[in-house]
Short mmCIF file of C-alpha atoms and ligand atoms in Angstrom, two decimals:
data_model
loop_
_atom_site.label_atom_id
_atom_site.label_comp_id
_atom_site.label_asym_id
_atom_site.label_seq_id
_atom_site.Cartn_x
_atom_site.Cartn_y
_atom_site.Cartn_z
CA UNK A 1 -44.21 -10.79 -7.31
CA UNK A 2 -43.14 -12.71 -4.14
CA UNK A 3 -45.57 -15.84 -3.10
CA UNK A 4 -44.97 -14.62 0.42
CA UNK A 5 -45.94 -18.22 2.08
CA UNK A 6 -43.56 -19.44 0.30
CA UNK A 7 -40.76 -17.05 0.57
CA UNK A 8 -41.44 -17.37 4.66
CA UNK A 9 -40.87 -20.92 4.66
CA UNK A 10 -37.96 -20.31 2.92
CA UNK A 11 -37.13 -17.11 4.94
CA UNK A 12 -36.86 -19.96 7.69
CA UNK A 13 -34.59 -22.27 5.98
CA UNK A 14 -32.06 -19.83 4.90
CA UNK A 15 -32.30 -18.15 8.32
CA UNK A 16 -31.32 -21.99 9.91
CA UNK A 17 -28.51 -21.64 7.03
CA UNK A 18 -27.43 -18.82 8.11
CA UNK A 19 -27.05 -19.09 12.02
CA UNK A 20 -25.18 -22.76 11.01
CA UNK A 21 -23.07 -20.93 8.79
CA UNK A 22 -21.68 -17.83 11.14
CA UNK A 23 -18.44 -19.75 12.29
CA UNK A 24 -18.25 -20.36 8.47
CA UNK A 25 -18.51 -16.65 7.73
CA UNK A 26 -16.03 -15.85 10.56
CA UNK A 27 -13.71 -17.81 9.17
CA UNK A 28 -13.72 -16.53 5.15
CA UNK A 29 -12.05 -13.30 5.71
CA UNK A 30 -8.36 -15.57 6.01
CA UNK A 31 -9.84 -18.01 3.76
CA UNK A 32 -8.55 -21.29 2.96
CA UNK A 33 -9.73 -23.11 -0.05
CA UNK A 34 -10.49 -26.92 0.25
CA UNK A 35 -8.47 -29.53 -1.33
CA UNK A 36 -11.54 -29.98 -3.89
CA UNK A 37 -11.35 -26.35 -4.25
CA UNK A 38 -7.83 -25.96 -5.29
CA UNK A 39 -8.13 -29.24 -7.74
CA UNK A 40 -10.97 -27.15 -9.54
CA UNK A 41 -9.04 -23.96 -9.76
CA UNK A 42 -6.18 -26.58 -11.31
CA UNK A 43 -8.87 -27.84 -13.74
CA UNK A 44 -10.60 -24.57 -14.88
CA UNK A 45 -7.16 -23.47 -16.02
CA UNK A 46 -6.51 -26.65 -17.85
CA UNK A 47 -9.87 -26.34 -19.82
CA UNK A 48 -9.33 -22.30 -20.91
CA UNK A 49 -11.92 -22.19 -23.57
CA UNK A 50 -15.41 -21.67 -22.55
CA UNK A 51 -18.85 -21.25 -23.96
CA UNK A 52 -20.89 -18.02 -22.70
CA UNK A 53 -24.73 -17.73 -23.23
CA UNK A 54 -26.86 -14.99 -22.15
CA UNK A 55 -30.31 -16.25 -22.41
CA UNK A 56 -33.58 -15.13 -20.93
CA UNK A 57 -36.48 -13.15 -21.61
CA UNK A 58 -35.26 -9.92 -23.24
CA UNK A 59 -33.95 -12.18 -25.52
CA UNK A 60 -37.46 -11.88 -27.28
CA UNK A 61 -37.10 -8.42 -28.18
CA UNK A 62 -34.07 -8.99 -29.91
CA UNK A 63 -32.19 -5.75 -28.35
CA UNK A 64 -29.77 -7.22 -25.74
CA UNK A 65 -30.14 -7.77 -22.18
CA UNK A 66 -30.32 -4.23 -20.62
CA UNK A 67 -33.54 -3.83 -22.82
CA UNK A 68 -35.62 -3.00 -19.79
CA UNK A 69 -33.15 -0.23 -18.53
CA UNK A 70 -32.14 1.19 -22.06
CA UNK A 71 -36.03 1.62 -22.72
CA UNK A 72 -36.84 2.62 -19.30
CA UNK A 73 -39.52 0.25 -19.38
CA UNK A 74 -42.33 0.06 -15.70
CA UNK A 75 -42.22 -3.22 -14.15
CA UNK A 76 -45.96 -3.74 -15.51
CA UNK A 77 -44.44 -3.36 -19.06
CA UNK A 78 -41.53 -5.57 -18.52
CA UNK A 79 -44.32 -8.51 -16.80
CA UNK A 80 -45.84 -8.91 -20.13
CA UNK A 81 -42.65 -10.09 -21.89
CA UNK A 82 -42.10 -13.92 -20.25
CA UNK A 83 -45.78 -14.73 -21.58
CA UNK A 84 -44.18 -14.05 -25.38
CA UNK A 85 -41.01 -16.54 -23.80
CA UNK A 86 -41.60 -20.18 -25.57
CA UNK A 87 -38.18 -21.91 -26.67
CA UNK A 88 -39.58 -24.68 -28.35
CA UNK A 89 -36.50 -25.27 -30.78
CA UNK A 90 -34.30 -25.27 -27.44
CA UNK A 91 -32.36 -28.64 -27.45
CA UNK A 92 -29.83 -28.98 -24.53
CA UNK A 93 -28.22 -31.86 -26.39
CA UNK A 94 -27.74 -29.35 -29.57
CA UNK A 95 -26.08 -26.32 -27.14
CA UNK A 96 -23.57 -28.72 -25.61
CA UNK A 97 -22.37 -30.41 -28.44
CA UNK A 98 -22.17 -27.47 -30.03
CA UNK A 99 -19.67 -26.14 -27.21
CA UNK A 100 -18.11 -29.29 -27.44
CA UNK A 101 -17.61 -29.26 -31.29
CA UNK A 102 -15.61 -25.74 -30.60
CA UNK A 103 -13.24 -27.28 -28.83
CA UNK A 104 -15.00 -25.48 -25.34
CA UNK A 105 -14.60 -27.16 -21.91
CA UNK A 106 -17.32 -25.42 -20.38
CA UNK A 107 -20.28 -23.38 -20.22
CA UNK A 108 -21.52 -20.58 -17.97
CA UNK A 109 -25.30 -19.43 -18.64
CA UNK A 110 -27.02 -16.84 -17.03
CA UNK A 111 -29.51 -18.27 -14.66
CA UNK A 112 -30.97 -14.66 -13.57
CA UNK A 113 -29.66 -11.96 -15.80
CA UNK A 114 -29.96 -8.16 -14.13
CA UNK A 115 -33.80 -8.27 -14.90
CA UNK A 116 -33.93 -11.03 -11.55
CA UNK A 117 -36.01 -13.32 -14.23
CA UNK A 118 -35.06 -16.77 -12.51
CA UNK A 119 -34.42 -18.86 -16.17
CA UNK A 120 -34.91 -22.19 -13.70
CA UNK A 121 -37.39 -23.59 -11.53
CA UNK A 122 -37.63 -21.21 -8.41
CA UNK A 123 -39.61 -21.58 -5.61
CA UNK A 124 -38.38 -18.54 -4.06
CA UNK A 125 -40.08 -16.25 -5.93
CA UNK A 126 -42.66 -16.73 -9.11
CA UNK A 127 -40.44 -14.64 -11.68
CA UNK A 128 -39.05 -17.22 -13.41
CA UNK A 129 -39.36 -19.79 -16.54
CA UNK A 130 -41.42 -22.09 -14.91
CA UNK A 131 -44.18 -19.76 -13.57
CA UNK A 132 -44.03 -17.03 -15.73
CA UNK A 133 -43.54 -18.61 -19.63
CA UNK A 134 -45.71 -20.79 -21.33
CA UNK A 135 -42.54 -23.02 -21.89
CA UNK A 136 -42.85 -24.00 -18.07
CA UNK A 137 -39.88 -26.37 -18.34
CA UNK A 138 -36.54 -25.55 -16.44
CA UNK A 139 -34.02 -25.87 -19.28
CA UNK A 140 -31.24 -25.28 -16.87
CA UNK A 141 -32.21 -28.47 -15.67
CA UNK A 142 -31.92 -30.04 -18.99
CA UNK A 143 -28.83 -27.94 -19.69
CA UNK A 144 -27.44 -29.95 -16.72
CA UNK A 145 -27.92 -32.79 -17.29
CA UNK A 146 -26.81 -32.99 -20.82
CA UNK A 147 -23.32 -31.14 -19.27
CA UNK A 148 -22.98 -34.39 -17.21
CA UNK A 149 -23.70 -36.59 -19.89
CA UNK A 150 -21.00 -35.09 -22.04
CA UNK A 151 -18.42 -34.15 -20.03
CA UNK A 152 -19.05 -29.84 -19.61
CA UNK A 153 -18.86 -28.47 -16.35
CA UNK A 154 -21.64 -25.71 -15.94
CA UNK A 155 -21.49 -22.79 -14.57
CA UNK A 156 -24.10 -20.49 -13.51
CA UNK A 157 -24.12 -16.68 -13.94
CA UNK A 158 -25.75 -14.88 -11.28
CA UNK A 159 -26.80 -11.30 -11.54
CA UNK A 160 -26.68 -9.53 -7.83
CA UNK A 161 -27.95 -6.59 -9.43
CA UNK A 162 -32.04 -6.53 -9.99
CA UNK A 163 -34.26 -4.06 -11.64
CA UNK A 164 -36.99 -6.51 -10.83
CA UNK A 165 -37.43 -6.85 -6.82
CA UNK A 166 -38.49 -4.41 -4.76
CA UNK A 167 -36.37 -5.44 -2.00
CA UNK A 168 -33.17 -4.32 -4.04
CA UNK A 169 -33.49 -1.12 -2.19
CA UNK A 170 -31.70 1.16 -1.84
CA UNK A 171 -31.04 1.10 -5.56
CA UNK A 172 -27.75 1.56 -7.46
CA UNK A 173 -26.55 3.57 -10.19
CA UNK A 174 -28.33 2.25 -13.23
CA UNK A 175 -31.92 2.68 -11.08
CA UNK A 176 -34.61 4.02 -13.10
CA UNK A 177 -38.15 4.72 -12.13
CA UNK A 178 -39.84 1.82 -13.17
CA UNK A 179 -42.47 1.65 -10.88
CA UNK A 180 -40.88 0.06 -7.43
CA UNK A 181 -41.82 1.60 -3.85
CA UNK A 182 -39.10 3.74 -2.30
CA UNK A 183 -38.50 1.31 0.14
CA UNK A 184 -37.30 -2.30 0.35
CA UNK A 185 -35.61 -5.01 2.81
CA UNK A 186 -31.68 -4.94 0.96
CA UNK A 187 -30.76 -7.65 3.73
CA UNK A 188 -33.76 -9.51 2.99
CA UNK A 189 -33.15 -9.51 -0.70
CA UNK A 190 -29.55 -10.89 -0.46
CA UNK A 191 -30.38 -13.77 2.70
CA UNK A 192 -33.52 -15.25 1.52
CA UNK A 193 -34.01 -13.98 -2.06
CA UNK A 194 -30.36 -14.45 -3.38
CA UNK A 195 -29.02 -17.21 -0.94
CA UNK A 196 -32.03 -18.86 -1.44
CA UNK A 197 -31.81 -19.13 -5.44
CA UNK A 198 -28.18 -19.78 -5.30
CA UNK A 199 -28.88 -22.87 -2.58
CA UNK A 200 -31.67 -23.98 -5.44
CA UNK A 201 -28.82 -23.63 -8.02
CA UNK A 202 -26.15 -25.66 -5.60
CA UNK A 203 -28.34 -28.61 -4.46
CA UNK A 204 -30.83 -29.21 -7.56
CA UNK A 205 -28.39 -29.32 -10.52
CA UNK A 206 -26.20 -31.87 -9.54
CA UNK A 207 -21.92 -30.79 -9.02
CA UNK A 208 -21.64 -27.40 -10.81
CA UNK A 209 -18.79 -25.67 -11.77
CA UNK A 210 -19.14 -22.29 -10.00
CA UNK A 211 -20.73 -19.38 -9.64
CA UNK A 212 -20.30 -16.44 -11.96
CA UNK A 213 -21.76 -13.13 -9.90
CA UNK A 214 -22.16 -9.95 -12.07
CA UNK A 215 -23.59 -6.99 -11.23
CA UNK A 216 -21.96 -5.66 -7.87
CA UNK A 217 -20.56 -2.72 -9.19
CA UNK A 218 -24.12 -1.15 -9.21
CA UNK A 219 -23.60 -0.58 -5.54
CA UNK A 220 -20.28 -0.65 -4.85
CA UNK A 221 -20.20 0.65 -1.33
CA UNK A 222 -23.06 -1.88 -0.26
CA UNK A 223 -22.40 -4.31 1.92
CA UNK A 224 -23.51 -7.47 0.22
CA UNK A 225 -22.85 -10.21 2.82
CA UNK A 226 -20.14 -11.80 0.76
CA UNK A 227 -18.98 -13.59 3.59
CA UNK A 228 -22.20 -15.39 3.98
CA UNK A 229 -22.90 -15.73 0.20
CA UNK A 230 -19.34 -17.09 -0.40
CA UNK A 231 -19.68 -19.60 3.02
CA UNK A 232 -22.88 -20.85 1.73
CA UNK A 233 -21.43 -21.96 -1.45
CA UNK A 234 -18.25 -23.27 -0.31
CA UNK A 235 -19.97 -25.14 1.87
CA UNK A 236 -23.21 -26.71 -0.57
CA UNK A 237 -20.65 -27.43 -3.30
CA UNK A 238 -16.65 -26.98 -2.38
CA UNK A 239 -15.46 -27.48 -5.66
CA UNK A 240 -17.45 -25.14 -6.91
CA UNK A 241 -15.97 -21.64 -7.74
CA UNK A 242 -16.49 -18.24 -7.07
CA UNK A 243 -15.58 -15.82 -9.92
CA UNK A 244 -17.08 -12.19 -9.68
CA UNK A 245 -17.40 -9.95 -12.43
CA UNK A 246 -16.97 -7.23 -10.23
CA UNK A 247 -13.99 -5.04 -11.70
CA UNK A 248 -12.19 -4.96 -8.45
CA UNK A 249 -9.08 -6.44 -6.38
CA UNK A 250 -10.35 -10.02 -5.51
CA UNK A 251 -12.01 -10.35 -2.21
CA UNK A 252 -11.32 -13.08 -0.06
CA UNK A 253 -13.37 -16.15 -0.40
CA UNK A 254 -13.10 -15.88 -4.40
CA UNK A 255 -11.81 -18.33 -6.75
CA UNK A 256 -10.88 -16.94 -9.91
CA UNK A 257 -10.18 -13.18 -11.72
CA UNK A 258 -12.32 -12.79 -14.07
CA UNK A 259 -11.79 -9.53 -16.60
CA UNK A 260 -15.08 -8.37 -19.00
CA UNK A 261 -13.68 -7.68 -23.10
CA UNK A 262 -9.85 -7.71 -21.38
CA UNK A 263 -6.85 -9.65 -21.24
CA UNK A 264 -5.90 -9.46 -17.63
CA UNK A 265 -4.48 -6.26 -16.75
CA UNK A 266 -5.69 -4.23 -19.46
CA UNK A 267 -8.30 -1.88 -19.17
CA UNK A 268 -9.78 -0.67 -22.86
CA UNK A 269 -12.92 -1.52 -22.19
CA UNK A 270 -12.65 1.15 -19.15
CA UNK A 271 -14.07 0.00 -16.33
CA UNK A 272 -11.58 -3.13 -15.02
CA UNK A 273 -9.14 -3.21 -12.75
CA UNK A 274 -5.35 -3.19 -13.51
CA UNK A 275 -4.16 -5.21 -10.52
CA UNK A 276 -4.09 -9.12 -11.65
CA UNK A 277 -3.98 -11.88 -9.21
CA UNK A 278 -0.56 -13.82 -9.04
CA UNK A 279 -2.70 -16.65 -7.25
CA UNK A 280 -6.06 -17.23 -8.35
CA UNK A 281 -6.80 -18.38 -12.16
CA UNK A 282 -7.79 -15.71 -14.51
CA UNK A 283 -10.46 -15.57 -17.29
CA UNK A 284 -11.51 -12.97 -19.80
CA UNK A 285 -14.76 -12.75 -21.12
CA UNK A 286 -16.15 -11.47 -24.84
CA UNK A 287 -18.37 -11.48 -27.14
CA UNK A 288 -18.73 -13.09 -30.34
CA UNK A 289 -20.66 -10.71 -31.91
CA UNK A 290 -21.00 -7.16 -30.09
CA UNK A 291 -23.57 -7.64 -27.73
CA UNK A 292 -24.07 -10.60 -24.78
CA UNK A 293 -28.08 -11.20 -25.60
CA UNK A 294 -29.90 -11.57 -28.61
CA UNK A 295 -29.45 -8.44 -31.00
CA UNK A 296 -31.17 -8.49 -34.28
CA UNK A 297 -29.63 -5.55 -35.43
CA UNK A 298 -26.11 -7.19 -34.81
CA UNK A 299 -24.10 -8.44 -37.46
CA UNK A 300 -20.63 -7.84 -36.25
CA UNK A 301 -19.35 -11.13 -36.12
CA UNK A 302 -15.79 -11.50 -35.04
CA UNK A 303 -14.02 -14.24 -37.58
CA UNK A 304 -12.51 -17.30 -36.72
CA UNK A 305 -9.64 -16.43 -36.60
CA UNK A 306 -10.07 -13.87 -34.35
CA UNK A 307 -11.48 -15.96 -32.02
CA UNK A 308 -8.40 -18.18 -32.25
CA UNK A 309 -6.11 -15.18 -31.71
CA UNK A 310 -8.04 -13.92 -28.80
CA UNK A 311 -7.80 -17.13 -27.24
CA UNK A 312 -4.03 -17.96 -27.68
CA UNK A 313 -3.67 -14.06 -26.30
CA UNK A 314 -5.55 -15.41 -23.55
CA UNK A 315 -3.80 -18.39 -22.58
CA UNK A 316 -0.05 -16.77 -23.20
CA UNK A 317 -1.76 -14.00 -21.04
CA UNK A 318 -2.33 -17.50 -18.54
CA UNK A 319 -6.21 -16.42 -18.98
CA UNK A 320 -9.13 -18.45 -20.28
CA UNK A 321 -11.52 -17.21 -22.70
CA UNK A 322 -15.19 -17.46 -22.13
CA UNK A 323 -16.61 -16.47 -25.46
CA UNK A 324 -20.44 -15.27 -25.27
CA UNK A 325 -23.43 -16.42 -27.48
CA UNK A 326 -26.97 -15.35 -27.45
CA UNK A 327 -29.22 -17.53 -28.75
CA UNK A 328 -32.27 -16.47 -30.61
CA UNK A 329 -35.70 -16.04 -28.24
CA UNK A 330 -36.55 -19.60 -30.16
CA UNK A 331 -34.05 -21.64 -28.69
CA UNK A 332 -31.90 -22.00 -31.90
CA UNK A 333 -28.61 -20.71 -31.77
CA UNK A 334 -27.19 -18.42 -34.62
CA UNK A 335 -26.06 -20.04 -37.65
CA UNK A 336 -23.15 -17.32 -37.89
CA UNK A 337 -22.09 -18.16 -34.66
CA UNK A 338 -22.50 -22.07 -34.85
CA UNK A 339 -20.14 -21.76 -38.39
CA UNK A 340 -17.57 -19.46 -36.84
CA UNK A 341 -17.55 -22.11 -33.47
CA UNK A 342 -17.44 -25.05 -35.64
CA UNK A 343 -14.09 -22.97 -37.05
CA UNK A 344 -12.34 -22.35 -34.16
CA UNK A 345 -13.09 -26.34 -32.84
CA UNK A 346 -11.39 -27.31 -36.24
CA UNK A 347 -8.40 -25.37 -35.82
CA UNK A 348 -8.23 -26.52 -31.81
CA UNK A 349 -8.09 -29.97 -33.29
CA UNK A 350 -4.27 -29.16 -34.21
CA UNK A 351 -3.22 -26.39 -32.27
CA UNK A 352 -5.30 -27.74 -28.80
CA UNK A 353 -1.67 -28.94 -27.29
CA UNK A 354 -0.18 -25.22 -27.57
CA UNK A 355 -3.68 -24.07 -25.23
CA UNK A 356 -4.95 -26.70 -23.06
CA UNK A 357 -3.68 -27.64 -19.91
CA UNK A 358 -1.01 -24.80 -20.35
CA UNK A 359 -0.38 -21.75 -18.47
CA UNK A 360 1.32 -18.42 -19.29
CA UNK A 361 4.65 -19.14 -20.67
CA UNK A 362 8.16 -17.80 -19.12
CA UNK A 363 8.08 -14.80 -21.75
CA UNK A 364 6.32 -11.88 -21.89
CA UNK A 365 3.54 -11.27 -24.05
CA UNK A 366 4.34 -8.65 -27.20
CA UNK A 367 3.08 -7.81 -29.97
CA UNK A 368 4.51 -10.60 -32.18
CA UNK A 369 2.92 -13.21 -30.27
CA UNK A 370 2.96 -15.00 -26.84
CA UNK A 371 4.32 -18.30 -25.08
CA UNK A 372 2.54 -20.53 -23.00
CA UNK A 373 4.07 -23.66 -21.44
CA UNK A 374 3.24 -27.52 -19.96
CA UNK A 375 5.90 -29.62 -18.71
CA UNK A 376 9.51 -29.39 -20.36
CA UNK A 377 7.40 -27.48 -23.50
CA UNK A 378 7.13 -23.47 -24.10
CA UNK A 379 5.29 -23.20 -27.07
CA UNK A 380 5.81 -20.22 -28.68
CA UNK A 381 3.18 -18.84 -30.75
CA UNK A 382 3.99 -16.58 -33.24
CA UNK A 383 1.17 -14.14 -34.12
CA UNK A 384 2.19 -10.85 -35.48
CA UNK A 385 5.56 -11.44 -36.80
CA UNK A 386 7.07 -11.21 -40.20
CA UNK A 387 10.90 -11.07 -40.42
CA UNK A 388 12.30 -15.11 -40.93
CA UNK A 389 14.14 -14.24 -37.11
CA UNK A 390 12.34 -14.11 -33.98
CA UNK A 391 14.67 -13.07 -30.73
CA UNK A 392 13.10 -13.75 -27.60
CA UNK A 393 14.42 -12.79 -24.18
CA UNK A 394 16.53 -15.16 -22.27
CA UNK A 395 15.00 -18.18 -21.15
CA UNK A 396 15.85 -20.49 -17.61
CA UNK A 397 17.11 -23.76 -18.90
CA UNK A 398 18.83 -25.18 -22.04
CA UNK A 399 16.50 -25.83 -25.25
CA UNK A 400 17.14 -29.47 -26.12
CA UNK A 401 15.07 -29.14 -29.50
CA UNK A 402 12.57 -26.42 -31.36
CA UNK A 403 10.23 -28.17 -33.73
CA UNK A 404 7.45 -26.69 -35.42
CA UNK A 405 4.12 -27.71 -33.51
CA UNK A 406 1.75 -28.99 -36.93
CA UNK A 407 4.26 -30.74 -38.96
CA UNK A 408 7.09 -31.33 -35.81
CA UNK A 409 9.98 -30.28 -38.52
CA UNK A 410 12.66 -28.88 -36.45
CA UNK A 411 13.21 -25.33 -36.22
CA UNK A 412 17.08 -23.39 -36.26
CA UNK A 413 17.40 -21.96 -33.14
CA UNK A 414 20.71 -20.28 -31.06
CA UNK A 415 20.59 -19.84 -27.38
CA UNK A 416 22.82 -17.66 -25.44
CA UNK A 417 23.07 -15.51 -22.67
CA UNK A 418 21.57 -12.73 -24.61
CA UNK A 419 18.46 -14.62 -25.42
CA UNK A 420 16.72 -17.03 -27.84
CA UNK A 421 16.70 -16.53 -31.84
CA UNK A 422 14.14 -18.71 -33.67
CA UNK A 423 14.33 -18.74 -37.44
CA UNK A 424 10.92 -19.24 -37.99
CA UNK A 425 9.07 -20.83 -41.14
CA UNK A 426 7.10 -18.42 -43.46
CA UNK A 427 3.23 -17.77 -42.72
CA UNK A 428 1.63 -20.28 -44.89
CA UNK A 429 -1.68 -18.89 -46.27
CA UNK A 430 -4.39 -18.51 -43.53
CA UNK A 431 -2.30 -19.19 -40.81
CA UNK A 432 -3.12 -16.79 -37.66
CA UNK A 433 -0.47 -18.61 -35.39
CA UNK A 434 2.52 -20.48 -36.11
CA UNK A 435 3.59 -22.39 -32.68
CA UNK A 436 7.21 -23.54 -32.27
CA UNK A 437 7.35 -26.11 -29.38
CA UNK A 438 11.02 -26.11 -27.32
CA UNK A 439 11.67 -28.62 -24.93
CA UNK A 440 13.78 -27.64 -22.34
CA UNK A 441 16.23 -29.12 -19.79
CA UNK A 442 15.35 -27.12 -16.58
CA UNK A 443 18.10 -25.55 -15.38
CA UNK A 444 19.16 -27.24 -11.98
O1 H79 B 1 -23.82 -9.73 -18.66
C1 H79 B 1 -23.07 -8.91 -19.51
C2 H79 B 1 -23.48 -7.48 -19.38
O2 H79 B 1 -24.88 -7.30 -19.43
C3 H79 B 1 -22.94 -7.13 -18.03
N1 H79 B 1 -21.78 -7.99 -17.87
C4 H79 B 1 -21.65 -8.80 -19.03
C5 H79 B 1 -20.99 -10.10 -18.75
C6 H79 B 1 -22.61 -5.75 -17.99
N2 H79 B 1 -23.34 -4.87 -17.46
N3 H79 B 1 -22.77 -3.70 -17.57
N4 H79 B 1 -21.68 -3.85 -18.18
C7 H79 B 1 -21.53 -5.12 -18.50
C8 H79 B 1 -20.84 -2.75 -18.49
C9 H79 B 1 -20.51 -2.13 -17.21
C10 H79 B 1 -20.57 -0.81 -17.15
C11 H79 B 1 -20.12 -0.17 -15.98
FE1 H79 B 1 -20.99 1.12 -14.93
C12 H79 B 1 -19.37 0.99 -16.02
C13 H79 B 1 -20.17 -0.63 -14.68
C14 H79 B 1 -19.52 0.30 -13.87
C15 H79 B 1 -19.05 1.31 -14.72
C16 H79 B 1 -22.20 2.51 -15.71
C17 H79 B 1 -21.89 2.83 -14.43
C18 H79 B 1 -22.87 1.30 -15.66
C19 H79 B 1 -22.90 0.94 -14.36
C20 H79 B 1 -22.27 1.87 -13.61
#
């Protein structure tokens, strides 16, 4: 429920906001990203590996996120869970090493998931952590922080979509009847209610990364004041980015492609677009289990190594990964997960130079593998591939050398006109990616 004095004070602000911001608004349909803007987008692609939690309080009944839709629960029935909501094993330090131990360079957590439960310390509206749970701490707060003090940039996921507020009217296509009036203020919900929680999230947390917006596709032919949203942000934090989970063409005033359980361009999962930007950074997102909140009844834990192959796909794909958690109700994250992370940070330990600070390589992705590339190096990263010769299609510029990225033994190679042959070493046991470096002479 709304605490309607304090939602008209704030009704003010955002309205002052709002008038300041029109030339702003004006002015993001050709828009220009800042300086700081452009160094960020430079910097989320060098990082490529981050951490993804989904966190709130359907994590307590331990059946994913949409629990409230899938069990077509009233909003009376869904107000009783934050009282059950008391993290008291939740350690910020803990979560960001633990990101930092997998070799992650940042984290995006959901700060309102599509249930509108604020998981920080709102005073827009009383339905969040602080208010609501008998935990009445802000661990986004501490989340922060700790991010600063180690060296994560943050990023906050923000859910357009709500189940929860009355205002988010008319509804979209996963509305149930839960118990909201057929009526409701849509531009009030997205000037006050959202600006207003994403101007919390942009001025009390210190320099975030970016925003991550989800949920737009419930009503795609809505008009949801991006230009005003985006403004507002580019304007409280420049640096930080935009990247909407919204399965379209990106819109202008947006930083980065994102693509949900897809390398850029593909579509399995059957709902994302095919079209990939050629300008903005790209990241795919996935799970490291099946599901993005806590599910007890999920077990399917993807393996090491197939994290490690889904992220070199990634970056040969020039794609980060943001690979999801969700931590138990508790506060204590997964053992299965926090072994399979500690994996994937071991193997980054040798194989980081092939993936960070890359981008896609000169060579198209296949099935045997892909290339990514930094400076005079392609590294080549051989993935599905079993003959002793690799040949690759032509490459601009003349190899100087091909060594062999763990042990730097050199590596036979010919280079002609018709391409690139690699005699490659045999897969030694356990190995999901064997990464020839060549340094090349650019052509002139
Ligand atoms: O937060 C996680 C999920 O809860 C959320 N995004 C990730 C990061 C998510 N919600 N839904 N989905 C993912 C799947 C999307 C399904 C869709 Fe559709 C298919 C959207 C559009 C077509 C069916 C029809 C559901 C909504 C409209």
């Amino acid at each position: 429920m709304l605490q309607s004095r304090q939602l008209r004070k704030y009704a003010l602000g955002t309205i002052l906001i709002c008038s300041s911001l029109t030339a702003i608004n004006h002015a993001q349909s050709d828009y220009q990203p800042s300086p700081e803007n452009l160094q960020a987008r430079r910097e989320f692609q060098d990082m490529k590996f981050g951490m993804f939690i989904h966190w709130g309080v359907y994590s307590v009944l331990g059946e994913g996120e949409w629990i409230f839709h899938n069990r077509k629960l009233t909003l009376d029935e869904y107000n009783r869970l934050p009282s059950f909501f008391d993290p008291e094993k939740f350690d910020a330090q803990a979560w960001v090493a633990l990101a930092k131990s997998a070799g992650m360079k940042y984290i995006t957590i959901t700060s309102r998931h599509h249930d509108g439960f604020a998981m920080f310390d709102s005073k827009v509206s009383d339905w969040n952590i602080v208010v609501r749970t008998p935990y009445k701490k802000d661990p986004l707060k501490m989340l922060a922080d700790e991010c600063h003090r180690q060296g994560i940039k943050l990023f906050f996921y923000y859910s357009q979509l709500d189940w929860h507020n009355p205002d988010y009217y008319p509804r979209g296509v996963t509305s149930w009847n839960n118990g909201r009036p057929d009526h409701g203020d849509f531009n009030a919900y997205l000037d006050t209610y959202m600006d207003g929680q994403l101007t919390e999230l942009l001025t009390h947390y210190g320099p975030i990364g970016g925003i991550w917006f989800d949920g737009m596709w419930d009503k795609p032919d809505a008009d949801w004041h991006l230009a005003t949203t985006y403004a507002l942000i580019h304007k409280l934090q420049p640096a930080a980015l935009i990247i909407p989970n919204h399965h379209q063409t990106p819109k202008p005033g947006e930083d980065v492609q994102t693509f949900e359980r897809d390398l850029p361009g593909q579509n399995t999962a059957g709902f994302n677009t095919k079209y990939v930007s050629s300008e903005l950074p790209l990241e795919m997102s996935d799970t490291l289990n099946d599901n993005w909140g806590f599910n007890i009844g999920d077990s399917n834990y993807k393996s090491a190594a197939e994290v490690e192959r889904r992220l070199v796909r990634a970056a040969g794909n020039n794609s980060n990964l943001l690979m999801n958690i969700g931590p138990y109700p508790n506060g204590e994250i997964d053992p299965q997960f926090v072994t399979r992370l500690h994996a994937v940070g071991g193997w980054l330990s040798k194989y980081g130079d092939s993936i960070y600070g890359t981008r896609g390589g000169p060579i198209p992705p296949g099935d045997w593998g892909v290339t990514t590339q930094k400076g005079d190096k392609i590294y080549v990263h051989v993935l599905n591939w079993s003959a002793p010769l690799l040949a690759l299609p032509p490459i601009s510029g003349k190899i100087a050398a091909a060594n062999s990225l763990l042990d730097g033994k050199s590596i036979t190679f010919t280079q002609n006109s018709d391409g690139v042959i690699l005699r490659v070493p045999p897969v030694a046991q356990d190995e999901i990616d064997r990464v020839v470096v060549l340094i090349v002479n650019k052509a002139n």
